[in-house]
PDB file of N, CA and C in Angstrom:
ATOM      1  N   VAL A   1       0.858  -1.158  -0.063  1.00 49.00           N
ATOM      2  CA  VAL A   1      -0.145  -0.068   0.035  1.00 49.00           C
ATOM      3  C   VAL A   1       0.884   1.196  -0.003  1.00 49.00           C
ATOM      4  N   PRO A   2       0.654   2.023  -0.914  1.00 59.00           N
ATOM      5  CA  PRO A   2       1.538   3.294  -0.972  1.00 59.00           C
ATOM      6  C   PRO A   2       1.441   4.089   0.395  1.00 59.00           C
ATOM      7  N   PRO A   3       2.455   4.616   0.947  1.00 56.00           N
ATOM      8  CA  PRO A   3       2.456   5.214   2.200  1.00 56.00           C
ATOM      9  C   PRO A   3       1.453   6.415   2.461  1.00 56.00           C
ATOM     10  N   PHE A   4       1.142   7.133   1.438  1.00 62.00           N
ATOM     11  CA  PHE A   4       0.131   8.302   1.615  1.00 62.00           C
ATOM     12  C   PHE A   4      -1.172   7.733   1.520  1.00 62.00           C
ATOM     13  N   GLN A   5      -1.342   6.693   0.836  1.00 78.00           N
ATOM     14  CA  GLN A   5      -2.852   6.309   0.622  1.00 78.00           C
ATOM     15  C   GLN A   5      -3.374   5.885   1.985  1.00 78.00           C
ATOM     16  N   TRP A   6      -2.844   5.173   2.761  1.00 77.00           N
ATOM     17  CA  TRP A   6      -3.341   4.775   4.068  1.00 77.00           C
ATOM     18  C   TRP A   6      -3.567   5.981   5.051  1.00 77.00           C
ATOM     19  N   VAL A   7      -2.666   7.103   4.812  1.00 85.00           N
ATOM     20  CA  VAL A   7      -2.863   8.309   5.765  1.00 85.00           C
ATOM     21  C   VAL A   7      -4.217   8.889   5.217  1.00 85.00           C
ATOM     22  N   ASN A   8      -4.523   8.981   3.964  1.00 90.00           N
ATOM     23  CA  ASN A   8      -5.777   9.494   3.552  1.00 90.00           C
ATOM     24  C   ASN A   8      -6.983   8.715   4.104  1.00 90.00           C
ATOM     25  N   HIS A   9      -6.760   7.311   4.139  1.00 91.00           N
ATOM     26  CA  HIS A   9      -7.691   6.522   4.749  1.00 91.00           C
ATOM     27  C   HIS A   9      -7.803   6.809   6.201  1.00 91.00           C
ATOM     28  N   LEU A  10      -6.808   7.138   6.792  1.00 93.00           N
ATOM     29  CA  LEU A  10      -6.850   7.587   8.232  1.00 93.00           C
ATOM     30  C   LEU A  10      -7.744   8.901   8.433  1.00 93.00           C
ATOM     31  N   ILE A  11      -7.667   9.737   7.528  1.00 96.00           N
ATOM     32  CA  ILE A  11      -8.350  11.007   7.496  1.00 96.00           C
ATOM     33  C   ILE A  11      -9.819  10.729   7.424  1.00 96.00           C
ATOM     34  N   VAL A  12     -10.235   9.927   6.408  1.00 96.00           N
ATOM     35  CA  VAL A  12     -11.569   9.540   6.051  1.00 96.00           C
ATOM     36  C   VAL A  12     -12.197   8.896   7.333  1.00 96.00           C
ATOM     37  N   GLU A  13     -11.450   7.943   7.778  1.00 96.00           N
ATOM     38  CA  GLU A  13     -11.914   7.198   8.922  1.00 96.00           C
ATOM     39  C   GLU A  13     -12.230   8.008  10.205  1.00 96.00           C
ATOM     40  N   ALA A  14     -11.303   9.118  10.397  1.00 97.00           N
ATOM     41  CA  ALA A  14     -11.495   9.878  11.470  1.00 97.00           C
ATOM     42  C   ALA A  14     -12.839  10.853  11.322  1.00 97.00           C
ATOM     43  N   GLU A  15     -12.883  11.339  10.069  1.00 97.00           N
ATOM     44  CA  GLU A  15     -14.108  12.181   9.725  1.00 97.00           C
ATOM     45  C   GLU A  15     -15.322  11.402   9.887  1.00 97.00           C
ATOM     46  N   THR A  16     -15.348  10.038   9.579  1.00 97.00           N
ATOM     47  CA  THR A  16     -16.660   9.243   9.837  1.00 97.00           C
ATOM     48  C   THR A  16     -16.654   8.898  11.412  1.00 97.00           C
ATOM     49  N   LEU A  17     -15.676   8.618  11.996  1.00 97.00           N
ATOM     50  CA  LEU A  17     -15.749   8.320  13.378  1.00 97.00           C
ATOM     51  C   LEU A  17     -16.334   9.485  14.283  1.00 97.00           C
ATOM     52  N   TRP A  18     -15.701  10.632  13.918  1.00 98.00           N
ATOM     53  CA  TRP A  18     -16.166  11.935  14.794  1.00 98.00           C
ATOM     54  C   TRP A  18     -17.427  12.587  14.082  1.00 98.00           C
ATOM     55  N   ASP A  19     -17.863  12.017  12.889  1.00 97.00           N
ATOM     56  CA  ASP A  19     -19.018  12.470  12.390  1.00 97.00           C
ATOM     57  C   ASP A  19     -18.937  13.927  12.038  1.00 97.00           C
ATOM     58  N   ILE A  20     -17.921  14.185  11.274  1.00 98.00           N
ATOM     59  CA  ILE A  20     -17.666  15.609  10.633  1.00 98.00           C
ATOM     60  C   ILE A  20     -17.677  15.508   9.205  1.00 98.00           C
ATOM     61  N   PRO A  21     -17.859  16.680   8.533  1.00 97.00           N
ATOM     62  CA  PRO A  21     -18.072  16.611   7.092  1.00 97.00           C
ATOM     63  C   PRO A  21     -16.803  16.232   6.243  1.00 97.00           C
ATOM     64  N   ALA A  22     -16.884  15.485   5.108  1.00 96.00           N
ATOM     65  CA  ALA A  22     -15.596  15.356   4.408  1.00 96.00           C
ATOM     66  C   ALA A  22     -14.962  16.401   4.153  1.00 96.00           C
ATOM     67  N   GLY A  23     -13.501  16.335   4.310  1.00 95.00           N
ATOM     68  CA  GLY A  23     -12.607  17.626   4.051  1.00 95.00           C
ATOM     69  C   GLY A  23     -12.338  18.362   5.310  1.00 95.00           C
ATOM     70  N   SER A  24     -12.949  18.121   6.407  1.00 95.00           N
ATOM     71  CA  SER A  24     -12.890  18.866   7.568  1.00 95.00           C
ATOM     72  C   SER A  24     -11.455  18.842   8.384  1.00 95.00           C
ATOM     73  N   ILE A  25     -10.784  17.565   8.162  1.00 96.00           N
ATOM     74  CA  ILE A  25      -9.565  17.412   8.730  1.00 96.00           C
ATOM     75  C   ILE A  25      -8.450  18.389   8.066  1.00 96.00           C
ATOM     76  N   LYS A  26      -8.744  18.378   6.825  1.00 96.00           N
ATOM     77  CA  LYS A  26      -7.602  19.250   5.931  1.00 96.00           C
ATOM     78  C   LYS A  26      -8.048  20.800   5.995  1.00 96.00           C
ATOM     79  N   SER A  27      -9.161  21.091   6.495  1.00 96.00           N
ATOM     80  CA  SER A  27      -9.574  22.398   6.471  1.00 96.00           C
ATOM     81  C   SER A  27      -8.754  23.428   7.536  1.00 96.00           C
ATOM     82  N   LYS A  28      -9.101  24.618   7.419  1.00 94.00           N
ATOM     83  CA  LYS A  28      -8.348  25.631   8.327  1.00 94.00           C
ATOM     84  C   LYS A  28      -9.401  25.923   9.595  1.00 94.00           C
ATOM     85  N   ARG A  29     -10.386  25.127   9.677  1.00 94.00           N
ATOM     86  CA  ARG A  29     -11.365  25.422  10.797  1.00 94.00           C
ATOM     87  C   ARG A  29     -10.581  25.064  12.163  1.00 94.00           C
ATOM     88  N   LYS A  30     -10.800  25.910  13.294  1.00 93.00           N
ATOM     89  CA  LYS A  30      -9.972  25.779  14.557  1.00 93.00           C
ATOM     90  C   LYS A  30     -10.921  25.396  15.632  1.00 93.00           C
ATOM     91  N   THR A  31     -12.148  25.114  15.506  1.00 95.00           N
ATOM     92  CA  THR A  31     -12.925  24.636  16.601  1.00 95.00           C
ATOM     93  C   THR A  31     -12.567  23.232  17.069  1.00 95.00           C
ATOM     94  N   ASN A  32     -12.987  23.008  18.358  1.00 93.00           N
ATOM     95  CA  ASN A  32     -12.715  21.653  18.883  1.00 93.00           C
ATOM     96  C   ASN A  32     -13.292  20.468  18.075  1.00 93.00           C
ATOM     97  N   GLU A  33     -14.402  20.847  17.578  1.00 96.00           N
ATOM     98  CA  GLU A  33     -15.176  19.781  16.719  1.00 96.00           C
ATOM     99  C   GLU A  33     -14.422  19.417  15.550  1.00 96.00           C
ATOM    100  N   TYR A  34     -13.379  20.102  15.039  1.00 97.00           N
ATOM    101  CA  TYR A  34     -12.586  19.799  13.950  1.00 97.00           C
ATOM    102  C   TYR A  34     -11.140  19.539  14.405  1.00 97.00           C
ATOM    103  N   CYS A  35     -10.629  20.281  15.338  1.00 97.00           N
ATOM    104  CA  CYS A  35      -9.172  20.114  15.790  1.00 97.00           C
ATOM    105  C   CYS A  35      -8.891  18.871  16.481  1.00 97.00           C
ATOM    106  N   ARG A  36      -9.863  18.364  17.361  1.00 97.00           N
ATOM    107  CA  ARG A  36      -9.681  17.008  18.005  1.00 97.00           C
ATOM    108  C   ARG A  36      -9.379  15.928  17.136  1.00 97.00           C
ATOM    109  N   PRO A  37     -10.204  15.732  16.225  1.00 98.00           N
ATOM    110  CA  PRO A  37     -10.109  14.681  15.042  1.00 98.00           C
ATOM    111  C   PRO A  37      -8.748  14.771  14.265  1.00 98.00           C
ATOM    112  N   ARG A  38      -8.364  16.168  14.095  1.00 97.00           N
ATOM    113  CA  ARG A  38      -7.152  16.453  13.324  1.00 97.00           C
ATOM    114  C   ARG A  38      -5.994  16.071  14.188  1.00 97.00           C
ATOM    115  N   PHE A  39      -6.032  16.294  15.464  1.00 98.00           N
ATOM    116  CA  PHE A  39      -4.853  15.929  16.514  1.00 98.00           C
ATOM    117  C   PHE A  39      -4.742  14.516  16.526  1.00 98.00           C
ATOM    118  N   ALA A  40      -6.104  13.799  16.442  1.00 98.00           N
ATOM    119  CA  ALA A  40      -5.909  12.224  16.417  1.00 98.00           C
ATOM    120  C   ALA A  40      -5.192  11.823  15.250  1.00 98.00           C
ATOM    121  N   VAL A  41      -5.480  12.317  14.009  1.00 97.00           N
ATOM    122  CA  VAL A  41      -5.000  11.958  12.766  1.00 97.00           C
ATOM    123  C   VAL A  41      -3.360  12.233  12.792  1.00 97.00           C
ATOM    124  N   MET A  42      -2.911  13.368  13.243  1.00 97.00           N
ATOM    125  CA  MET A  42      -1.407  13.672  13.344  1.00 97.00           C
ATOM    126  C   MET A  42      -0.842  12.549  14.301  1.00 97.00           C
ATOM    127  N   TYR A  43      -1.445  12.413  15.474  1.00 97.00           N
ATOM    128  CA  TYR A  43      -0.923  11.387  16.382  1.00 97.00           C
ATOM    129  C   TYR A  43      -0.927  10.081  15.701  1.00 97.00           C
ATOM    130  N   ALA A  44      -1.855   9.686  15.194  1.00 96.00           N
ATOM    131  CA  ALA A  44      -1.927   8.151  14.616  1.00 96.00           C
ATOM    132  C   ALA A  44      -1.050   8.039  13.369  1.00 96.00           C
ATOM    133  N   ALA A  45      -0.989   9.197  12.632  1.00 95.00           N
ATOM    134  CA  ALA A  45      -0.045   9.116  11.453  1.00 95.00           C
ATOM    135  C   ALA A  45       1.501   8.927  11.953  1.00 95.00           C
ATOM    136  N   ARG A  46       1.748   9.658  12.799  1.00 94.00           N
ATOM    137  CA  ARG A  46       3.170   9.655  13.424  1.00 94.00           C
ATOM    138  C   ARG A  46       3.426   8.201  13.993  1.00 94.00           C
ATOM    139  N   ARG A  47       2.579   7.749  14.867  1.00 94.00           N
ATOM    140  CA  ARG A  47       2.836   6.663  15.532  1.00 94.00           C
ATOM    141  C   ARG A  47       2.792   5.472  14.670  1.00 94.00           C
ATOM    142  N   MET A  48       1.874   5.321  13.753  1.00 90.00           N
ATOM    143  CA  MET A  48       1.672   4.185  12.893  1.00 90.00           C
ATOM    144  C   MET A  48       2.613   4.091  11.596  1.00 90.00           C
ATOM    145  N   SER A  49       3.326   5.231  11.205  1.00 84.00           N
ATOM    146  CA  SER A  49       4.071   5.172  10.103  1.00 84.00           C
ATOM    147  C   SER A  49       5.514   5.657  10.361  1.00 84.00           C
ATOM    148  N   LYS A  50       5.710   6.312  11.292  1.00 77.00           N
ATOM    149  CA  LYS A  50       7.093   7.005  11.659  1.00 77.00           C
ATOM    150  C   LYS A  50       7.466   8.036  10.543  1.00 77.00           C
ATOM    151  N   ARG A  51       6.509   8.544   9.719  1.00 86.00           N
ATOM    152  CA  ARG A  51       6.611   9.571   8.895  1.00 86.00           C
ATOM    153  C   ARG A  51       7.238  10.754   9.599  1.00 86.00           C
ATOM    154  N   SER A  52       7.786  11.749   8.969  1.00 92.00           N
ATOM    155  CA  SER A  52       8.311  12.958   9.599  1.00 92.00           C
ATOM    156  C   SER A  52       7.199  13.838   9.637  1.00 92.00           C
ATOM    157  N   TYR A  53       7.406  14.633  10.519  1.00 96.00           N
ATOM    158  CA  TYR A  53       6.332  15.779  10.835  1.00 96.00           C
ATOM    159  C   TYR A  53       5.933  16.626   9.528  1.00 96.00           C
ATOM    160  N   PRO A  54       7.053  17.039   8.707  1.00 96.00           N
ATOM    161  CA  PRO A  54       6.835  17.732   7.596  1.00 96.00           C
ATOM    162  C   PRO A  54       6.011  17.017   6.513  1.00 96.00           C
ATOM    163  N   GLU A  55       6.202  15.601   6.364  1.00 93.00           N
ATOM    164  CA  GLU A  55       5.501  14.671   5.514  1.00 93.00           C
ATOM    165  C   GLU A  55       4.061  14.694   5.817  1.00 93.00           C
ATOM    166  N   ILE A  56       3.810  14.496   7.321  1.00 94.00           N
ATOM    167  CA  ILE A  56       2.428  14.408   7.712  1.00 94.00           C
ATOM    168  C   ILE A  56       1.689  15.799   7.510  1.00 94.00           C
ATOM    169  N   GLY A  57       2.443  16.879   7.637  1.00 95.00           N
ATOM    170  CA  GLY A  57       1.971  18.142   7.491  1.00 95.00           C
ATOM    171  C   GLY A  57       1.493  18.497   6.001  1.00 95.00           C
ATOM    172  N   ARG A  58       2.231  17.929   5.298  1.00 93.00           N
ATOM    173  CA  ARG A  58       1.824  18.118   3.684  1.00 93.00           C
ATOM    174  C   ARG A  58       0.524  17.319   3.342  1.00 93.00           C
ATOM    175  N   ILE A  59       0.441  16.205   3.958  1.00 92.00           N
ATOM    176  CA  ILE A  59      -0.869  15.412   3.672  1.00 92.00           C
ATOM    177  C   ILE A  59      -2.007  15.972   4.271  1.00 92.00           C
ATOM    178  N   ILE A  60      -2.024  16.560   5.526  1.00 93.00           N
ATOM    179  CA  ILE A  60      -2.959  17.162   6.227  1.00 93.00           C
ATOM    180  C   ILE A  60      -3.049  18.506   6.038  1.00 93.00           C
ATOM    181  N   GLY A  61      -3.422  18.853   4.829  1.00 91.00           N
ATOM    182  CA  GLY A  61      -3.672  20.301   4.571  1.00 91.00           C
ATOM    183  C   GLY A  61      -2.715  21.210   4.476  1.00 91.00           C
ATOM    184  N   ARG A  62      -1.459  20.846   4.030  1.00 94.00           N
ATOM    185  CA  ARG A  62      -0.213  21.668   3.825  1.00 94.00           C
ATOM    186  C   ARG A  62       0.060  22.528   5.047  1.00 94.00           C
ATOM    187  N   ARG A  63       0.114  21.750   6.207  1.00 95.00           N
ATOM    188  CA  ARG A  63       0.482  22.439   7.569  1.00 95.00           C
ATOM    189  C   ARG A  63       2.018  22.236   7.896  1.00 95.00           C
ATOM    190  N   ASP A  64       2.481  23.025   8.571  1.00 96.00           N
ATOM    191  CA  ASP A  64       3.704  23.271   8.944  1.00 96.00           C
ATOM    192  C   ASP A  64       4.178  22.087   9.902  1.00 96.00           C
ATOM    193  N   HIS A  65       5.464  21.817   9.975  1.00 97.00           N
ATOM    194  CA  HIS A  65       5.856  20.655  10.865  1.00 97.00           C
ATOM    195  C   HIS A  65       5.617  20.953  12.281  1.00 97.00           C
ATOM    196  N   THR A  66       5.813  22.225  12.796  1.00 97.00           N
ATOM    197  CA  THR A  66       5.445  22.569  14.036  1.00 97.00           C
ATOM    198  C   THR A  66       3.992  22.438  14.420  1.00 97.00           C
ATOM    199  N   THR A  67       3.054  22.717  13.482  1.00 97.00           N
ATOM    200  CA  THR A  67       1.599  22.407  13.661  1.00 97.00           C
ATOM    201  C   THR A  67       1.367  21.029  14.078  1.00 97.00           C
ATOM    202  N   VAL A  68       2.067  20.097  13.135  1.00 97.00           N
ATOM    203  CA  VAL A  68       1.753  18.758  13.358  1.00 97.00           C
ATOM    204  C   VAL A  68       2.422  18.194  14.709  1.00 97.00           C
ATOM    205  N   LEU A  69       3.556  18.752  15.157  1.00 98.00           N
ATOM    206  CA  LEU A  69       4.050  18.467  16.362  1.00 98.00           C
ATOM    207  C   LEU A  69       3.190  18.934  17.568  1.00 98.00           C
ATOM    208  N   HIS A  70       2.648  20.071  17.368  1.00 98.00           N
ATOM    209  CA  HIS A  70       1.706  20.536  18.436  1.00 98.00           C
ATOM    210  C   HIS A  70       0.536  19.664  18.552  1.00 98.00           C
ATOM    211  N   GLY A  71      -0.148  19.244  17.237  1.00 98.00           N
ATOM    212  CA  GLY A  71      -1.281  18.308  17.335  1.00 98.00           C
ATOM    213  C   GLY A  71      -0.944  17.084  17.934  1.00 98.00           C
ATOM    214  N   TYR A  72       0.205  16.475  17.577  1.00 98.00           N
ATOM    215  CA  TYR A  72       0.705  15.261  18.212  1.00 98.00           C
ATOM    216  C   TYR A  72       0.751  15.314  19.779  1.00 98.00           C
ATOM    217  N   ASN A  73       1.376  16.331  20.290  1.00 98.00           N
ATOM    218  CA  ASN A  73       1.501  16.732  21.711  1.00 98.00           C
ATOM    219  C   ASN A  73       0.058  16.769  22.407  1.00 98.00           C
ATOM    220  N   ARG A  74      -0.819  17.552  21.664  1.00 98.00           N
ATOM    221  CA  ARG A  74      -2.097  17.790  22.127  1.00 98.00           C
ATOM    222  C   ARG A  74      -2.810  16.396  22.230  1.00 98.00           C
ATOM    223  N   ALA A  75      -2.716  15.623  21.183  1.00 98.00           N
ATOM    224  CA  ALA A  75      -3.466  14.319  21.322  1.00 98.00           C
ATOM    225  C   ALA A  75      -2.828  13.357  22.488  1.00 98.00           C
ATOM    226  N   LYS A  76      -1.601  13.348  22.575  1.00 98.00           N
ATOM    227  CA  LYS A  76      -1.056  12.676  23.709  1.00 98.00           C
ATOM    228  C   LYS A  76      -1.586  13.142  25.091  1.00 98.00           C
ATOM    229  N   ALA A  77      -1.733  14.383  25.106  1.00 98.00           N
ATOM    230  CA  ALA A  77      -2.177  15.223  26.517  1.00 98.00           C
ATOM    231  C   ALA A  77      -3.645  14.717  26.628  1.00 98.00           C
ATOM    232  N   LEU A  78      -4.376  14.848  25.572  1.00 98.00           N
ATOM    233  CA  LEU A  78      -5.808  14.511  25.752  1.00 98.00           C
ATOM    234  C   LEU A  78      -6.182  13.050  26.069  1.00 98.00           C
ATOM    235  N   CYS A  79      -5.307  12.171  25.700  1.00 97.00           N
ATOM    236  CA  CYS A  79      -5.249  10.796  25.999  1.00 97.00           C
ATOM    237  C   CYS A  79      -5.378  10.566  27.511  1.00 97.00           C
ATOM    238  N   HIS A  80      -4.508  11.435  28.213  1.00 98.00           N
ATOM    239  CA  HIS A  80      -4.437  11.370  29.680  1.00 98.00           C
ATOM    240  C   HIS A  80      -5.596  12.101  30.527  1.00 98.00           C
ATOM    241  N   THR A  81      -6.278  12.910  29.774  1.00 98.00           N
ATOM    242  CA  THR A  81      -7.321  13.865  30.369  1.00 98.00           C
ATOM    243  C   THR A  81      -8.735  13.491  29.892  1.00 98.00           C
ATOM    244  N   ASP A  82      -8.987  12.911  28.827  1.00 98.00           N
ATOM    245  CA  ASP A  82     -10.186  12.795  28.136  1.00 98.00           C
ATOM    246  C   ASP A  82     -10.399  11.370  27.661  1.00 98.00           C
ATOM    247  N   PRO A  83     -11.079  10.563  28.389  1.00 98.00           N
ATOM    248  CA  PRO A  83     -11.361   9.146  28.108  1.00 98.00           C
ATOM    249  C   PRO A  83     -12.066   8.873  26.744  1.00 98.00           C
ATOM    250  N   GLU A  84     -13.009   9.927  26.476  1.00 97.00           N
ATOM    251  CA  GLU A  84     -13.758   9.718  25.328  1.00 97.00           C
ATOM    252  C   GLU A  84     -12.777   9.842  23.975  1.00 97.00           C
ATOM    253  N   PHE A  85     -11.772  11.038  24.197  1.00 98.00           N
ATOM    254  CA  PHE A  85     -10.757  11.141  22.975  1.00 98.00           C
ATOM    255  C   PHE A  85     -10.065   9.885  22.864  1.00 98.00           C
ATOM    256  N   ARG A  86      -9.502   9.242  24.029  1.00 98.00           N
ATOM    257  CA  ARG A  86      -8.644   8.234  24.035  1.00 98.00           C
ATOM    258  C   ARG A  86      -9.240   7.066  23.302  1.00 98.00           C
ATOM    259  N   SER A  87     -10.512   6.808  23.635  1.00 98.00           N
ATOM    260  CA  SER A  87     -11.455   5.702  23.122  1.00 98.00           C
ATOM    261  C   SER A  87     -11.440   6.016  21.559  1.00 98.00           C
ATOM    262  N   MET A  88     -11.821   7.054  21.124  1.00 98.00           N
ATOM    263  CA  MET A  88     -12.000   7.437  19.744  1.00 98.00           C
ATOM    264  C   MET A  88     -10.702   7.220  18.929  1.00 98.00           C
ATOM    265  N   LEU A  89      -9.567   7.672  19.510  1.00 98.00           N
ATOM    266  CA  LEU A  89      -8.361   7.473  18.845  1.00 98.00           C
ATOM    267  C   LEU A  89      -8.040   6.053  18.805  1.00 98.00           C
ATOM    268  N   THR A  90      -8.220   5.288  19.885  1.00 98.00           N
ATOM    269  CA  THR A  90      -7.852   3.869  19.734  1.00 98.00           C
ATOM    270  C   THR A  90      -8.834   3.203  18.609  1.00 98.00           C
ATOM    271  N   CYS A  91     -10.004   3.499  18.631  1.00 97.00           N
ATOM    272  CA  CYS A  91     -10.693   3.061  17.547  1.00 97.00           C
ATOM    273  C   CYS A  91     -10.250   3.337  16.115  1.00 97.00           C
ATOM    274  N   LEU A  92      -9.792   4.702  16.044  1.00 97.00           N
ATOM    275  CA  LEU A  92      -9.267   5.137  14.830  1.00 97.00           C
ATOM    276  C   LEU A  92      -8.080   4.218  14.290  1.00 97.00           C
ATOM    277  N   MET A  93      -7.061   4.161  15.284  1.00 96.00           N
ATOM    278  CA  MET A  93      -5.825   3.346  14.967  1.00 96.00           C
ATOM    279  C   MET A  93      -6.174   1.835  14.795  1.00 96.00           C
ATOM    280  N   ILE A  94      -7.057   1.383  15.415  1.00 95.00           N
ATOM    281  CA  ILE A  94      -7.416  -0.124  15.211  1.00 95.00           C
ATOM    282  C   ILE A  94      -8.062  -0.341  13.815  1.00 95.00           C
ATOM    283  N   ASN A  95      -9.093   0.515  13.468  1.00 94.00           N
ATOM    284  CA  ASN A  95      -9.868   0.370  12.250  1.00 94.00           C
ATOM    285  C   ASN A  95      -8.853   0.501  11.110  1.00 94.00           C
ATOM    286  N   VAL A  96      -7.756   1.512  11.076  1.00 92.00           N
ATOM    287  CA  VAL A  96      -7.024   1.656  10.121  1.00 92.00           C
ATOM    288  C   VAL A  96      -5.938   0.591   9.997  1.00 92.00           C
ATOM    289  N   TRP A  97      -5.448   0.120  11.135  1.00 90.00           N
ATOM    290  CA  TRP A  97      -4.586  -0.975  11.164  1.00 90.00           C
ATOM    291  C   TRP A  97      -5.209  -2.176  10.528  1.00 90.00           C
ATOM    292  N   ARG A  98      -6.407  -2.565  10.848  1.00 88.00           N
ATOM    293  CA  ARG A  98      -7.273  -3.746  10.254  1.00 88.00           C
ATOM    294  C   ARG A  98      -7.129  -3.546   8.813  1.00 88.00           C
ATOM    295  N   ALA A  99      -7.610  -2.260   8.404  1.00 82.00           N
ATOM    296  CA  ALA A  99      -7.696  -2.057   6.933  1.00 82.00           C
ATOM    297  C   ALA A  99      -6.445  -2.329   6.153  1.00 82.00           C
ATOM    298  N   ARG A 100      -5.274  -1.863   6.721  1.00 73.00           N
ATOM    299  CA  ARG A 100      -3.885  -1.952   6.184  1.00 73.00           C
ATOM    300  C   ARG A 100      -3.599  -3.387   6.143  1.00 73.00           C
ATOM    301  N   ARG A 101      -3.895  -4.311   7.155  1.00 73.00           N
ATOM    302  CA  ARG A 101      -3.496  -5.639   7.004  1.00 73.00           C
ATOM    303  C   ARG A 101      -4.165  -6.404   6.074  1.00 73.00           C
ATOM    304  N   VAL A 102      -5.665  -6.142   5.972  1.00 72.00           N
ATOM    305  CA  VAL A 102      -6.431  -6.740   4.905  1.00 72.00           C
ATOM    306  C   VAL A 102      -5.834  -6.344   3.450  1.00 72.00           C
ATOM    307  N   ALA A 103      -5.596  -5.089   3.316  1.00 64.00           N
ATOM    308  CA  ALA A 103      -5.154  -4.703   1.917  1.00 64.00           C
ATOM    309  C   ALA A 103      -3.760  -5.091   1.531  1.00 64.00           C
ATOM    310  N   GLY A 104      -2.869  -5.213   2.618  1.00 56.00           N
ATOM    311  CA  GLY A 104      -1.531  -5.625   2.417  1.00 56.00           C
ATOM    312  C   GLY A 104      -1.256  -6.916   2.624  1.00 56.00           C
TER     313      GLY A 104
END
């Protein structure tokens, strides 16, 4: 599976899980409704692929590497303070991991 194809699958899966409109992860919107799923995608992309922050930023709406680093750190912090976020992030990573294994 091409490396960026599954990251796009990660984006689509997050938009489905969080029930937000298609394209919201890559949008510039800054409300929690869109930022939290975006943070989850940044975290999952980094953990599941070991891709660099600049590479992940390019995929997720042409963002700077420091934005991706911030999103990764925010997701990690939210996992400790928000059980619902942690559960959603876990579901996201499991769903995409299963899809990668079936496809690969």
